[in-house]
PDB file of C-alpha atoms and ligand atoms in Angstrom:
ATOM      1  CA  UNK G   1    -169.420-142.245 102.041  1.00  0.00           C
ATOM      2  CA  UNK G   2    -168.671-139.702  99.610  1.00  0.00           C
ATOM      3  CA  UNK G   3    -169.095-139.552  95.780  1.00  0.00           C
ATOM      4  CA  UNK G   4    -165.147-139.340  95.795  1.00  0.00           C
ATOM      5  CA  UNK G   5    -165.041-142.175  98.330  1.00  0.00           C
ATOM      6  CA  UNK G   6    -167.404-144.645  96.225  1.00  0.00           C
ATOM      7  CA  UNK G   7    -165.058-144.044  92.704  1.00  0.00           C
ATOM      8  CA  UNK G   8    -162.071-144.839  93.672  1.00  0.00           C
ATOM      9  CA  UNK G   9    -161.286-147.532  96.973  1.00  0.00           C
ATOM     10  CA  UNK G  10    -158.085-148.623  96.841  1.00  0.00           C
ATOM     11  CA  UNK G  11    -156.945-152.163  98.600  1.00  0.00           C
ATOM     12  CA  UNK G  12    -153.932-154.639  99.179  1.00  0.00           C
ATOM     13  CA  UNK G  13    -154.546-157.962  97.443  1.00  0.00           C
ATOM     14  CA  UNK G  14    -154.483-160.691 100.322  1.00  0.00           C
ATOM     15  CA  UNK G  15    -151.482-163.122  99.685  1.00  0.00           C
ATOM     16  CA  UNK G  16    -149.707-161.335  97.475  1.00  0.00           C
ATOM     17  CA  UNK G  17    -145.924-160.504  99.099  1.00  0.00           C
ATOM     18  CA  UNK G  18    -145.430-157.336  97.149  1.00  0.00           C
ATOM     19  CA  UNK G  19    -148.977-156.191  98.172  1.00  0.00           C
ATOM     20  CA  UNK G  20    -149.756-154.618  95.123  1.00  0.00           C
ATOM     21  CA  UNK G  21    -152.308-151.881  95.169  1.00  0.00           C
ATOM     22  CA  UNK G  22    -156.234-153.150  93.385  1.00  0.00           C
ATOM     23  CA  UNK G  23    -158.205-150.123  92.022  1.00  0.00           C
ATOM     24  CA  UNK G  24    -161.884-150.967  92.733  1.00  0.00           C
ATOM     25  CA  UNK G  25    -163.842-148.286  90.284  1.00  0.00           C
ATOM     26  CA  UNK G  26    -167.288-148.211  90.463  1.00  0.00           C
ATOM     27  CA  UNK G  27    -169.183-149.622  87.655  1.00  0.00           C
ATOM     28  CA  UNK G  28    -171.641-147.602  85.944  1.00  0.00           C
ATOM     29  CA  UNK G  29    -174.353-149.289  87.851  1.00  0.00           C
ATOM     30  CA  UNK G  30    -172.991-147.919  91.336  1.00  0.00           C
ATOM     31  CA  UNK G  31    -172.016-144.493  89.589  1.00  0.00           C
ATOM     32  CA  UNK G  32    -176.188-144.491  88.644  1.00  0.00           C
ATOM     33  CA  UNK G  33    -176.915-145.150  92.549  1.00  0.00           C
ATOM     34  CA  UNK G  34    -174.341-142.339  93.796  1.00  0.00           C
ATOM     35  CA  UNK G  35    -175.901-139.765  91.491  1.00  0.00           C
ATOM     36  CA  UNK G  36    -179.624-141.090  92.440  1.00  0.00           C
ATOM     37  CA  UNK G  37    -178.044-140.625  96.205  1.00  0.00           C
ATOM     38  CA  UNK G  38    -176.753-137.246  95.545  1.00  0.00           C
ATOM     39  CA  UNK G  39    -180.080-135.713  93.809  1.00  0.00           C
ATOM     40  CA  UNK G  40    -182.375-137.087  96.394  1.00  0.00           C
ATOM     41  CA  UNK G  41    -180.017-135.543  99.209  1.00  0.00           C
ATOM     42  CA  UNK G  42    -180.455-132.265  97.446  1.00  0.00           C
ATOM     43  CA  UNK G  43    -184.453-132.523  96.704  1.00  0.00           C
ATOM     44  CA  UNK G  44    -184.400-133.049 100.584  1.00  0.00           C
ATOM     45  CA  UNK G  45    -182.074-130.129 101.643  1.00  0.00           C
ATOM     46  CA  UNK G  46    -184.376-127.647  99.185  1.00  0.00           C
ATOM     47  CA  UNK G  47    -187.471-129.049 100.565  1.00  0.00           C
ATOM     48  CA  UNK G  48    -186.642-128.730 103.928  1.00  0.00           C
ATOM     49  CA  UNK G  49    -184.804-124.730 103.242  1.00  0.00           C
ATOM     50  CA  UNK G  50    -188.322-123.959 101.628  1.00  0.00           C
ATOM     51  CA  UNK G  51    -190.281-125.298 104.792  1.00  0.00           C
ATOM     52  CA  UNK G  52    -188.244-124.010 106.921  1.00  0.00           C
ATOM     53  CA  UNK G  53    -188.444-119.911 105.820  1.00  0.00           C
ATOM     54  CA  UNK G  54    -191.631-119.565 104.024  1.00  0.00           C
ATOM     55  CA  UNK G  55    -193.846-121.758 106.418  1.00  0.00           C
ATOM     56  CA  UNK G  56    -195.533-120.210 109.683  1.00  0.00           C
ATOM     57  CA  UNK G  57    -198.160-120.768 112.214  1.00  0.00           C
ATOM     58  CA  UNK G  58    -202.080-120.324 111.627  1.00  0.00           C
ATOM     59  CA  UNK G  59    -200.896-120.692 107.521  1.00  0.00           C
ATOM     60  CA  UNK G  60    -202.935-121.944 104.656  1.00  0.00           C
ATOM     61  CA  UNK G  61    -199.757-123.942 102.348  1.00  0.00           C
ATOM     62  CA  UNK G  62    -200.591-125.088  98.994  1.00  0.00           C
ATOM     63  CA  UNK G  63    -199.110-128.480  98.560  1.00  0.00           C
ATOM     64  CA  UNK G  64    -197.155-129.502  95.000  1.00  0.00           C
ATOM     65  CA  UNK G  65    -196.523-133.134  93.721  1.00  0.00           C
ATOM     66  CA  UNK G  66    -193.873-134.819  92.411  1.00  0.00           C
ATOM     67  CA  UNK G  67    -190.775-136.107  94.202  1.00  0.00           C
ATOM     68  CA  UNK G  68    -189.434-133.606  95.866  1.00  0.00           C
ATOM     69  CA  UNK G  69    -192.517-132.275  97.694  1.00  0.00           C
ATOM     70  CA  UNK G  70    -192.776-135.728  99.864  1.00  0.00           C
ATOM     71  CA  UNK G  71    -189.300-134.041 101.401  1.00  0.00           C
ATOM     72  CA  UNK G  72    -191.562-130.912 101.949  1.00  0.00           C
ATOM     73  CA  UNK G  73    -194.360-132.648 103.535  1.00  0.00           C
ATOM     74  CA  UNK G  74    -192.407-135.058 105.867  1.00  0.00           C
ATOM     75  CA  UNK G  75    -190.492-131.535 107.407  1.00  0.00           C
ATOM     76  CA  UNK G  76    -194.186-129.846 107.320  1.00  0.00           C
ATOM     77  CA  UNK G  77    -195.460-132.833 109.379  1.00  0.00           C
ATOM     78  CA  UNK G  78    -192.560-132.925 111.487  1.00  0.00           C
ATOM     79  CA  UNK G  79    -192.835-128.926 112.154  1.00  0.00           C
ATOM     80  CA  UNK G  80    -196.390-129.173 112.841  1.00  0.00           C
ATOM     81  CA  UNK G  81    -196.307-131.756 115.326  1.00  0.00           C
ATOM     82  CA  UNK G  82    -192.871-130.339 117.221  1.00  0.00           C
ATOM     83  CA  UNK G  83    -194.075-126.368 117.295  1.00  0.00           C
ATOM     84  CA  UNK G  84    -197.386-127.415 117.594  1.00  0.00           C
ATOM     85  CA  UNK G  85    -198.491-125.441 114.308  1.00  0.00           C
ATOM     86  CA  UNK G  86    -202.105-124.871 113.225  1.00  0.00           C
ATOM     87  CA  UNK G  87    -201.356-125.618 109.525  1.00  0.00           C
ATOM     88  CA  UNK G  88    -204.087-126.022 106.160  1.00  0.00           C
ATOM     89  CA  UNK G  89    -203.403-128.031 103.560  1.00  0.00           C
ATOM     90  CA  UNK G  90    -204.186-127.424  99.766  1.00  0.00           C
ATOM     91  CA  UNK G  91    -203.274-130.635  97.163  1.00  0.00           C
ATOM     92  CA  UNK G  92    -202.755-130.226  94.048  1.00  0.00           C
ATOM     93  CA  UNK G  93    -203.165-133.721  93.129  1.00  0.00           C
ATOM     94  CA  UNK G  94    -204.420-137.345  93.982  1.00  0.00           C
ATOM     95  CA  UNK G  95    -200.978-137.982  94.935  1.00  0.00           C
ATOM     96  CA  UNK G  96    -200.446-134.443  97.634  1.00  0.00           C
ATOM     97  CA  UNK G  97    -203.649-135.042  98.762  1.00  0.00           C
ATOM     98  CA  UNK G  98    -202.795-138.717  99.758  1.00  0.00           C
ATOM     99  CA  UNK G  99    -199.876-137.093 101.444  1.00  0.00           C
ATOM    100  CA  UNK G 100    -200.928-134.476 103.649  1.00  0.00           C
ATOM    101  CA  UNK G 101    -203.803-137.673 104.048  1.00  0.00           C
ATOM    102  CA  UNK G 102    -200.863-139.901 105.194  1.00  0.00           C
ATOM    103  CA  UNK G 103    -198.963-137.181 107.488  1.00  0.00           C
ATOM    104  CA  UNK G 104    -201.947-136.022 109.522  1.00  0.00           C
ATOM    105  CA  UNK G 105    -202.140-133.055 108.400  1.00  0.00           C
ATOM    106  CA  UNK G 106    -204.975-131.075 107.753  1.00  0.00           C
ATOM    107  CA  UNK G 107    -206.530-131.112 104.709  1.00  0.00           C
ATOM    108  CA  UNK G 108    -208.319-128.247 102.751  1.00  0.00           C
ATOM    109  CA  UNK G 109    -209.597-127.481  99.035  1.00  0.00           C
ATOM    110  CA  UNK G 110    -209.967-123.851  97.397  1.00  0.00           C
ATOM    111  CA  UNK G 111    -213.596-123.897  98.109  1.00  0.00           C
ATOM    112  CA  UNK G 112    -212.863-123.695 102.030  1.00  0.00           C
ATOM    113  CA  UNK G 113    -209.447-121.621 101.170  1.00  0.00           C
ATOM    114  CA  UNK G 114    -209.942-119.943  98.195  1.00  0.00           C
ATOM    115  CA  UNK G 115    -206.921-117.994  99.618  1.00  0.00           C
ATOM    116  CA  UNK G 116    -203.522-119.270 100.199  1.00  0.00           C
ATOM    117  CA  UNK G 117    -200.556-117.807 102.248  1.00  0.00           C
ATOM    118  CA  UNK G 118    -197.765-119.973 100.368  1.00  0.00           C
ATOM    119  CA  UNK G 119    -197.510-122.763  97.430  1.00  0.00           C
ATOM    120  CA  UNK G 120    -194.580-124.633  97.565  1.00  0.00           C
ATOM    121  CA  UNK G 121    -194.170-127.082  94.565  1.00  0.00           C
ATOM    122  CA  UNK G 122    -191.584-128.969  92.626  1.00  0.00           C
ATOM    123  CA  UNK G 123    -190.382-128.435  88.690  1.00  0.00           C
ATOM    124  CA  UNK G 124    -189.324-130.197  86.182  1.00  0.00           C
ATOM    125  CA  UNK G 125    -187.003-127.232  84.944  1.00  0.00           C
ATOM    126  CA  UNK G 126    -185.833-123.673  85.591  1.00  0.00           C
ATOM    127  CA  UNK G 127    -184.530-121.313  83.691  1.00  0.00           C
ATOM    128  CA  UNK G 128    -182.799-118.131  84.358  1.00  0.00           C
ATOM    129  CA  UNK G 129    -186.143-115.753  84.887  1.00  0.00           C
ATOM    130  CA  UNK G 130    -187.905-118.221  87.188  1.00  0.00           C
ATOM    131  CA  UNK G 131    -189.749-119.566  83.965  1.00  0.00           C
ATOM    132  CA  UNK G 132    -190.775-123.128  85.311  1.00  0.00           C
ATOM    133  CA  UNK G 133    -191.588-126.678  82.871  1.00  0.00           C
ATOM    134  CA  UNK G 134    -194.030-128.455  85.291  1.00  0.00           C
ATOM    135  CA  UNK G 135    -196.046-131.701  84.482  1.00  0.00           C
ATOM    136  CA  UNK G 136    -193.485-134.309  84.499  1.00  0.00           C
ATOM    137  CA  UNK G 137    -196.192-135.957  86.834  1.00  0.00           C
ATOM    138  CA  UNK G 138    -199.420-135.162  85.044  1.00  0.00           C
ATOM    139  CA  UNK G 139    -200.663-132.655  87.533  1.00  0.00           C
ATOM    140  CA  UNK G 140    -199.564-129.432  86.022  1.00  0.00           C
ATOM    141  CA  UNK G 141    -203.439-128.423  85.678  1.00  0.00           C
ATOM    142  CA  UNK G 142    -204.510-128.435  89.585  1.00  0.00           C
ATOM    143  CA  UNK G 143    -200.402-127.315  90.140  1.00  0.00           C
ATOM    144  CA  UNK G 144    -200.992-123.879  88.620  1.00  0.00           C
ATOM    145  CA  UNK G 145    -204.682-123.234  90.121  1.00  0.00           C
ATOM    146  CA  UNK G 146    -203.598-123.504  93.740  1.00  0.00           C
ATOM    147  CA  UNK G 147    -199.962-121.505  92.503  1.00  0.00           C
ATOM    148  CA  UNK G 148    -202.188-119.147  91.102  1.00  0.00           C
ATOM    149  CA  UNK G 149    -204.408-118.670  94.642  1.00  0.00           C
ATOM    150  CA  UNK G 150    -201.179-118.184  96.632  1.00  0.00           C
ATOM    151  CA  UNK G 151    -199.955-114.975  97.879  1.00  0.00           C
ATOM    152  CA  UNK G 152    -196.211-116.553  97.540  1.00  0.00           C
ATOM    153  CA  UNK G 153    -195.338-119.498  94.885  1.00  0.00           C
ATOM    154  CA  UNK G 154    -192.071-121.478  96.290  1.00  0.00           C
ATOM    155  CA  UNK G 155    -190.296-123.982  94.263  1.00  0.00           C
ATOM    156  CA  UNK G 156    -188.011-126.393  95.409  1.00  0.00           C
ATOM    157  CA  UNK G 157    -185.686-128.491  93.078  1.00  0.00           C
ATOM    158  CA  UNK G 158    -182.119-130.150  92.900  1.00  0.00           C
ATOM    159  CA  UNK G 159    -179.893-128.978  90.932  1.00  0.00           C
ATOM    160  CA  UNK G 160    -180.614-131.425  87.592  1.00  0.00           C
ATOM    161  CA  UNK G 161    -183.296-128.604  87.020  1.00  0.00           C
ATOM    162  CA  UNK G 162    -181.388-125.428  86.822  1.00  0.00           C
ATOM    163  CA  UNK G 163    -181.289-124.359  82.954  1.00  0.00           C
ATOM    164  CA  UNK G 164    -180.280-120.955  81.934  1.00  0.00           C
ATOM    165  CA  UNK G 165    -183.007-121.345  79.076  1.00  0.00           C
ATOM    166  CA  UNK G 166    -185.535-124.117  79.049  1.00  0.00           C
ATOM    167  CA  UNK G 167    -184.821-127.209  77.053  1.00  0.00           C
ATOM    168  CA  UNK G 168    -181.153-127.195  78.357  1.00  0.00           C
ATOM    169  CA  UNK G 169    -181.558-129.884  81.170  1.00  0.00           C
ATOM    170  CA  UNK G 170    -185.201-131.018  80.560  1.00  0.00           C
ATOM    171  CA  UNK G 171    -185.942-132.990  77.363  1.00  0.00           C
ATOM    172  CA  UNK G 172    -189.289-134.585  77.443  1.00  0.00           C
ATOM    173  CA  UNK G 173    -190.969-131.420  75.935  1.00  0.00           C
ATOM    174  CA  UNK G 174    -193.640-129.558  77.593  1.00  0.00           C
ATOM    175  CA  UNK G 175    -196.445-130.838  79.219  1.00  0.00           C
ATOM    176  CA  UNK G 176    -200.355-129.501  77.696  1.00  0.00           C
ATOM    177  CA  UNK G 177    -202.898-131.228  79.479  1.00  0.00           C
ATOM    178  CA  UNK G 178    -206.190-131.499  76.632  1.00  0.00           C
ATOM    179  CA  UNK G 179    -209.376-132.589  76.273  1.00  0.00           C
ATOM    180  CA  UNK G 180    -209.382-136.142  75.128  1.00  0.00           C
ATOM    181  CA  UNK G 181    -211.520-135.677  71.810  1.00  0.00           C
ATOM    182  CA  UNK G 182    -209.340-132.883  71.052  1.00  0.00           C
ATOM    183  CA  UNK G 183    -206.187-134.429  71.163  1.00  0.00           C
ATOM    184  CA  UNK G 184    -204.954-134.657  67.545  1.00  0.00           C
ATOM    185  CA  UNK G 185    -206.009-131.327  66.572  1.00  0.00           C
ATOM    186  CA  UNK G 186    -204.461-129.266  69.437  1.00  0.00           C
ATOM    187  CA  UNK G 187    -200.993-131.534  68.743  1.00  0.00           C
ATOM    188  CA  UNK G 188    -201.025-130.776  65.014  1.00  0.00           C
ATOM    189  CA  UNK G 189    -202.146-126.777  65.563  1.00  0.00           C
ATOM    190  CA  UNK G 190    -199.299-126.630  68.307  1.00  0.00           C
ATOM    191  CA  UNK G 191    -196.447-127.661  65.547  1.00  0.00           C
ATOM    192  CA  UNK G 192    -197.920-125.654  62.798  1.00  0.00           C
ATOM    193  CA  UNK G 193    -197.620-123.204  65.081  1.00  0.00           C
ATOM    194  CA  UNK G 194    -194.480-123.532  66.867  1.00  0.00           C
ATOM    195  CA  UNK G 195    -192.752-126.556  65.146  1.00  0.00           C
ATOM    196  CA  UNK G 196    -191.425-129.569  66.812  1.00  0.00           C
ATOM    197  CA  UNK G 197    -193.698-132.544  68.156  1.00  0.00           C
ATOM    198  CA  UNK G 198    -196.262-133.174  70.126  1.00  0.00           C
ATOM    199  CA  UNK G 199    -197.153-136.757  71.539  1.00  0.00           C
ATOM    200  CA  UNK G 200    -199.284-138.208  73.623  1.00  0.00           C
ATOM    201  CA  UNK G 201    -198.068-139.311  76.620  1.00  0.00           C
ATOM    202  CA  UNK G 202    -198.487-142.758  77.443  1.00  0.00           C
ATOM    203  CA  UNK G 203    -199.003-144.725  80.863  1.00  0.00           C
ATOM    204  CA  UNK G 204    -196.287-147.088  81.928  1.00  0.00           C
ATOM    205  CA  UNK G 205    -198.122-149.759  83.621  1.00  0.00           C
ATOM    206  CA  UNK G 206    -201.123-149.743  81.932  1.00  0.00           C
ATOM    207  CA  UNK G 207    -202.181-149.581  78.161  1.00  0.00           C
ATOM    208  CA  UNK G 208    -203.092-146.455  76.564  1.00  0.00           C
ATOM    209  CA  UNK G 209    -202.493-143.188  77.430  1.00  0.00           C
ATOM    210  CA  UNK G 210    -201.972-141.069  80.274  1.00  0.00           C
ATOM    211  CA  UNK G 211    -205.295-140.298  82.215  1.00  0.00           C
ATOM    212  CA  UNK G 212    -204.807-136.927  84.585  1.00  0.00           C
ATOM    213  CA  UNK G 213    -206.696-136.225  87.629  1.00  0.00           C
ATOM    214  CA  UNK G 214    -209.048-133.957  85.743  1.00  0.00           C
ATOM    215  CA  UNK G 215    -209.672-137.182  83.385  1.00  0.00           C
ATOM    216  CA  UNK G 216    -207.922-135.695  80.864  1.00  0.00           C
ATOM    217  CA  UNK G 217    -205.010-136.468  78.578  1.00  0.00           C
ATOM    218  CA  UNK G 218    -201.419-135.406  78.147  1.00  0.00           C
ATOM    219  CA  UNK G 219    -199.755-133.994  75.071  1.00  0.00           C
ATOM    220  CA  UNK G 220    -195.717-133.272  76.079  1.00  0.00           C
ATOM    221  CA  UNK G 221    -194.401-130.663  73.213  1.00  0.00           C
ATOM    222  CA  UNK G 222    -190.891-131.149  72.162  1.00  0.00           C
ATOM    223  CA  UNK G 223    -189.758-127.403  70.839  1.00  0.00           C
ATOM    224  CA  UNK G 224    -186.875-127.103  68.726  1.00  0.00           C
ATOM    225  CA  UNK G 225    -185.718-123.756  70.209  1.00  0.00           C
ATOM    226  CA  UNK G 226    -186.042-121.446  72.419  1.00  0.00           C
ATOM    227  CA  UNK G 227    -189.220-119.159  72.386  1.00  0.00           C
ATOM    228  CA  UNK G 228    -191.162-116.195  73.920  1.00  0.00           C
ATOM    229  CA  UNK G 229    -192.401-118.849  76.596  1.00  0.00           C
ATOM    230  CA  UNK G 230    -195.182-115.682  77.806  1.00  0.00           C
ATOM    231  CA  UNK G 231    -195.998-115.768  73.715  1.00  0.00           C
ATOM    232  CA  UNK G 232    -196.267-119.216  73.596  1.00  0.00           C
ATOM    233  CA  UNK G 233    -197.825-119.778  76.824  1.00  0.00           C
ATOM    234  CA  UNK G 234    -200.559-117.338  75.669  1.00  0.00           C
ATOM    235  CA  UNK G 235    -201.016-118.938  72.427  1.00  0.00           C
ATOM    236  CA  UNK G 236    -201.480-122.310  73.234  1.00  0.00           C
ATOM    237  CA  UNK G 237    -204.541-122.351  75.649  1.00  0.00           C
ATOM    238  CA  UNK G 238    -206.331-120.426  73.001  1.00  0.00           C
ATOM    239  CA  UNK G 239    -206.069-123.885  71.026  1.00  0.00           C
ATOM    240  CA  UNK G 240    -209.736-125.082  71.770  1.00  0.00           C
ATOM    241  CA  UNK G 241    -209.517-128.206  73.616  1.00  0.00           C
ATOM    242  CA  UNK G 242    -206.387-127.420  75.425  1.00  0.00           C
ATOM    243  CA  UNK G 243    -207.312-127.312  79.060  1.00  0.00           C
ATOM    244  CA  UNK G 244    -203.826-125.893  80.493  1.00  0.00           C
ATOM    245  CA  UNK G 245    -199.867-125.843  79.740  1.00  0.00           C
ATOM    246  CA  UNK G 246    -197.041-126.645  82.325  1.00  0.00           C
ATOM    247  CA  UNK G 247    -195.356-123.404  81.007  1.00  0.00           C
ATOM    248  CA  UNK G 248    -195.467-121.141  84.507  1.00  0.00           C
ATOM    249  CA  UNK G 249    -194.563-117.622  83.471  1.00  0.00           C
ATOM    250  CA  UNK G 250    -194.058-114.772  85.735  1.00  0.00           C
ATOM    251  CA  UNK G 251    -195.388-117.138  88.788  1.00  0.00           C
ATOM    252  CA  UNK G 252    -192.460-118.256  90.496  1.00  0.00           C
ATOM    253  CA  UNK G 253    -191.152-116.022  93.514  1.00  0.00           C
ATOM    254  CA  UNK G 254    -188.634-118.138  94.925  1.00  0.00           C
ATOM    255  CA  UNK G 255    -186.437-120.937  93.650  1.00  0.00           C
ATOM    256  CA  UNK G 256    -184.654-123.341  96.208  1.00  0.00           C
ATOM    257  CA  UNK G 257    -181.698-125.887  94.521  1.00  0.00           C
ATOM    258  CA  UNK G 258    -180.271-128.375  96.146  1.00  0.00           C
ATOM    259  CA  UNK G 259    -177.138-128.105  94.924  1.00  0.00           C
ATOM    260  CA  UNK G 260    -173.860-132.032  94.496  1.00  0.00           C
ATOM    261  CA  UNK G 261    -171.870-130.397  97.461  1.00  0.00           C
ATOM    262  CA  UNK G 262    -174.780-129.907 100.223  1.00  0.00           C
ATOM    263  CA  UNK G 263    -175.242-126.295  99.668  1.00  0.00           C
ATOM    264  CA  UNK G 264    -178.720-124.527  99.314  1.00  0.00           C
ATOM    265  CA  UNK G 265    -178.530-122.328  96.846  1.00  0.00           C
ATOM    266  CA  UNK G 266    -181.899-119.268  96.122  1.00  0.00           C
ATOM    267  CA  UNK G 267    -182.634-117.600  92.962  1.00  0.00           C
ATOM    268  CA  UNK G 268    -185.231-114.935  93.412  1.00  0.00           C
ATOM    269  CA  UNK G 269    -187.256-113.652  89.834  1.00  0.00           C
ATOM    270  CA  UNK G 270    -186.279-110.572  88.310  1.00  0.00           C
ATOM    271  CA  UNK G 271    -187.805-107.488  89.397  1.00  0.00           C
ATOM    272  CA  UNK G 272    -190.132-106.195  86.254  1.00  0.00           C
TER     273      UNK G 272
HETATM  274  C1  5RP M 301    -195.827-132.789  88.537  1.00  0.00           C
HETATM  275  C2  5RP M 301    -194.820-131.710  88.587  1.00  0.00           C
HETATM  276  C3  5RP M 301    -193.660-131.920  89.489  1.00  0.00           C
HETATM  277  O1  5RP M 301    -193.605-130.882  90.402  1.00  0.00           O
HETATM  278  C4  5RP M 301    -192.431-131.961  88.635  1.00  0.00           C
HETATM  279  O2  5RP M 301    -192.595-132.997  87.691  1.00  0.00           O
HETATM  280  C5  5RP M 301    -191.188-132.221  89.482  1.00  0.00           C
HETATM  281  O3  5RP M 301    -191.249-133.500  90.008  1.00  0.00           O
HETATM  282  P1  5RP M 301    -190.065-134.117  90.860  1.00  0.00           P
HETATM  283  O4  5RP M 301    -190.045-133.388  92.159  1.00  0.00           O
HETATM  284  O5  5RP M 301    -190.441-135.562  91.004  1.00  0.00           O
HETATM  285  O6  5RP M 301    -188.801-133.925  90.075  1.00  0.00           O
HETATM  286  O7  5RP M 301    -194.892-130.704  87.945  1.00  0.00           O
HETATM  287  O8  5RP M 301    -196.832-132.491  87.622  1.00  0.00           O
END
């Protein structure tokens, strides 16, 4: 049914002799579950666009985490097994790696494929030059080495992530994954520096912090406005301790949103 359909059903009330019209409207609850329904729908339809054009035969595909990328690696598998595709896989996590694990597919690291053809990944925002927030999921470390090998870095989002400057749509801060020892000194240099805060990120189902797959922990910056994110970027992993940030500048080729009303829509970066 459609998100129109859902809001507003009308029916007759059953004995009534001048039938009068009951407005059903959806309670928040239900208007929660059509707008979970709607952004899954469009992680899927930009998975599957990315797949679809940037993937070929004989390929070496860096795999992202997150959400969205299971869309990516179910039409992957799918591809692979229907075209009969010779396809490597590169994770860039515990989780991607379990993934391409669970779909058959064949699994690499950068030792064996130092080299990639194409990294497709999710984000946690976008802004208008392709300037990505990653490391909503902790893996923003691994994310940008295997970006970083790839001839071509793909992302794939719905459209909750399209910003026209970061901080818009995204409001947990950015992600800085540190050495654990070094944790209060890189937060309180980062807001000297920049301003804002900086907390440690803490698990959900377990006590204590976040623990990344590099055994490190997570410090997610909340800026107070915009900045040179290249600047910044720069800045910040000469903190010592600070291992990597989920600010990806100048890395993105390709963005792919899936947008409420089924469309696909592509931003490309800016030509320098
Ligand atoms: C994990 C990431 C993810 O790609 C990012 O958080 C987007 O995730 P999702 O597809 O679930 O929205 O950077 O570290």
């Amino acid at each position: 049914m459609s998100f129109r359909g859902w809001l507003g059903v009308a029916k007759l009330l059953p004995g009534s002799s001048r039938r009068r019209p009951l407005v059903v409207t959806a309670s928040p609850k239900t208007n929660t579950r059509v707008a979970v329904n709607m952004a899954e729908e469009a992680k899927k339809l930009a998975a599957y666009a990315a797949v679809d054009n940037h993937v070929q035969n004989n390929q070496v595909v860096g795999v992202g985490s997150g959400s969205t990328i299971v869309y990516a690696v179910d039409r992957l598998a799918a591809r692979v097994r229907q075209e009969k595709m010779n396809i490597i896989c590169v994770p860039t996590s515990f989780q991607a790696r379990q993934l391409i694990v669970q779909h058959g597919l064949m699994l690499s690291d950068l030792d064996r494929h130092p080299e990639l053809d194409v990294t497709i990944d999710g984000a946690d925002e976008v802004d208008a030059d392709l300037t990505l927030i990653k490391g909503g999921g902790g893996c923003l470390t691994q994310e940008k080495i295997v970006a970083g090998c790839a001839r071509h870095f793909v992302v794939i989002a719905d459209y909750r992530k399209d910003s026209k400057a970061l901080g818009q749509q995204w409001k947990k801060g950015v992600p800085i994954e540190v050495v654990p020892m070094a944790y209060v000194p890189v937060s309180r240099r980062i807001v000297r520096l920049f301003g804002g805060e900086a907390n440690l990120r803490m698990a959900v189902s377990k006590a204590g912090p976040v623990v990344t797959d590099n055994s490190n922990f997570i410090l997610d910056w909340k800026f107070e406005r915009p900045h040179n994110w290249k600047d910044v970027n720069s800045a910040i992993k000469m903190i010592p301790g600070v291992v990597e940030t989920g600010l990806f500048v100048a890395m993105a080729e390709r963005v792919y949103f899936g947008m409420e009303d089924g469309r696909v829509q592509v931003r490309d970066a800016p030509i320098d």
